[in-house]
Amino acid sequence: MDFRNVTGIGYDTQHGTIEECLLHGGGASGVVYSLVGLDASLSMRIKDSIFYYAQRAITGMAPGSYCNRVIIEGCLFQYQSVAPIFNSGESWLVQNNVFELMLNGSGGDGGVGAYAHTVNDCPGHGVSFIGNWFGDGVEGQGGTWIKWSGTGLVVKGNLFGMTGGTSTATAATAIELTNNGVVGVRISENIWYRAGTAATPTIAIQFGTT
């Protein structure tokens, strides 16, 4: 579903709704770039829908663009290879969703992931993750549930299922705050379960990486 204003001509897409849909990327090959494109759209709502496969389920703004006031609520995300939600924008609310395992590089069951952004670009502003369930990643596959760059992040009342690792495999990270201008972060009242192994413990919050 493409709601982007790719030409920059005319009005942006506004007040659109996706509700009670099944969006499927066709399988584990991961050739579909994104199931929903929202660049240069405003006041969109996505609720009670299921997203399977594809590289990304929902893609917000392109570098140097915008995508403002988006609500994602009551959805299920599974088997994306890059991230279920990629490059938000301003004033996004992500609440009461289920984020399950990703695809690995071979197209099989992978690690964890819910939100990511273009490295050193497309920072989010005013994005809230509230009351979501994150879980069912595969042990030793690693990954990060929320990889954040930007201002005004709220992470509240979520449950993060954490996968462990071994001496040769990677454990999961719940929230990674990059060093690209992260300001105004509130993380509270969340639950992390599964402590990881002594060799590679899981990480609840990681600061200052790129």
Tab-separated table of N, CA and C in Angstrom, residues 18 37 66 97 194:
chain	number	residue	atom	x	y	z
A	18	ILE	N	-5.711	2.119	7.533
A	18	ILE	CA	-5.626	0.691	7.214
A	18	ILE	C	-6.162	-0.047	8.425
A	37	GLY	N	4.001	2.224	2.560
A	37	GLY	CA	4.870	3.384	2.416
A	37	GLY	C	4.139	4.652	2.804
A	66	TYR	N	9.471	13.968	5.492
A	66	TYR	CA	8.672	14.040	6.713
A	66	TYR	C	7.573	12.990	6.660
A	97	ASN	N	0.629	-3.385	20.260
A	97	ASN	CA	0.947	-4.274	19.141
A	97	ASN	C	1.729	-5.487	19.626
A	194	ARG	N	14.055	-12.974	30.551
A	194	ARG	CA	15.127	-13.807	29.995
A	194	ARG	C	16.456	-13.077	30.113
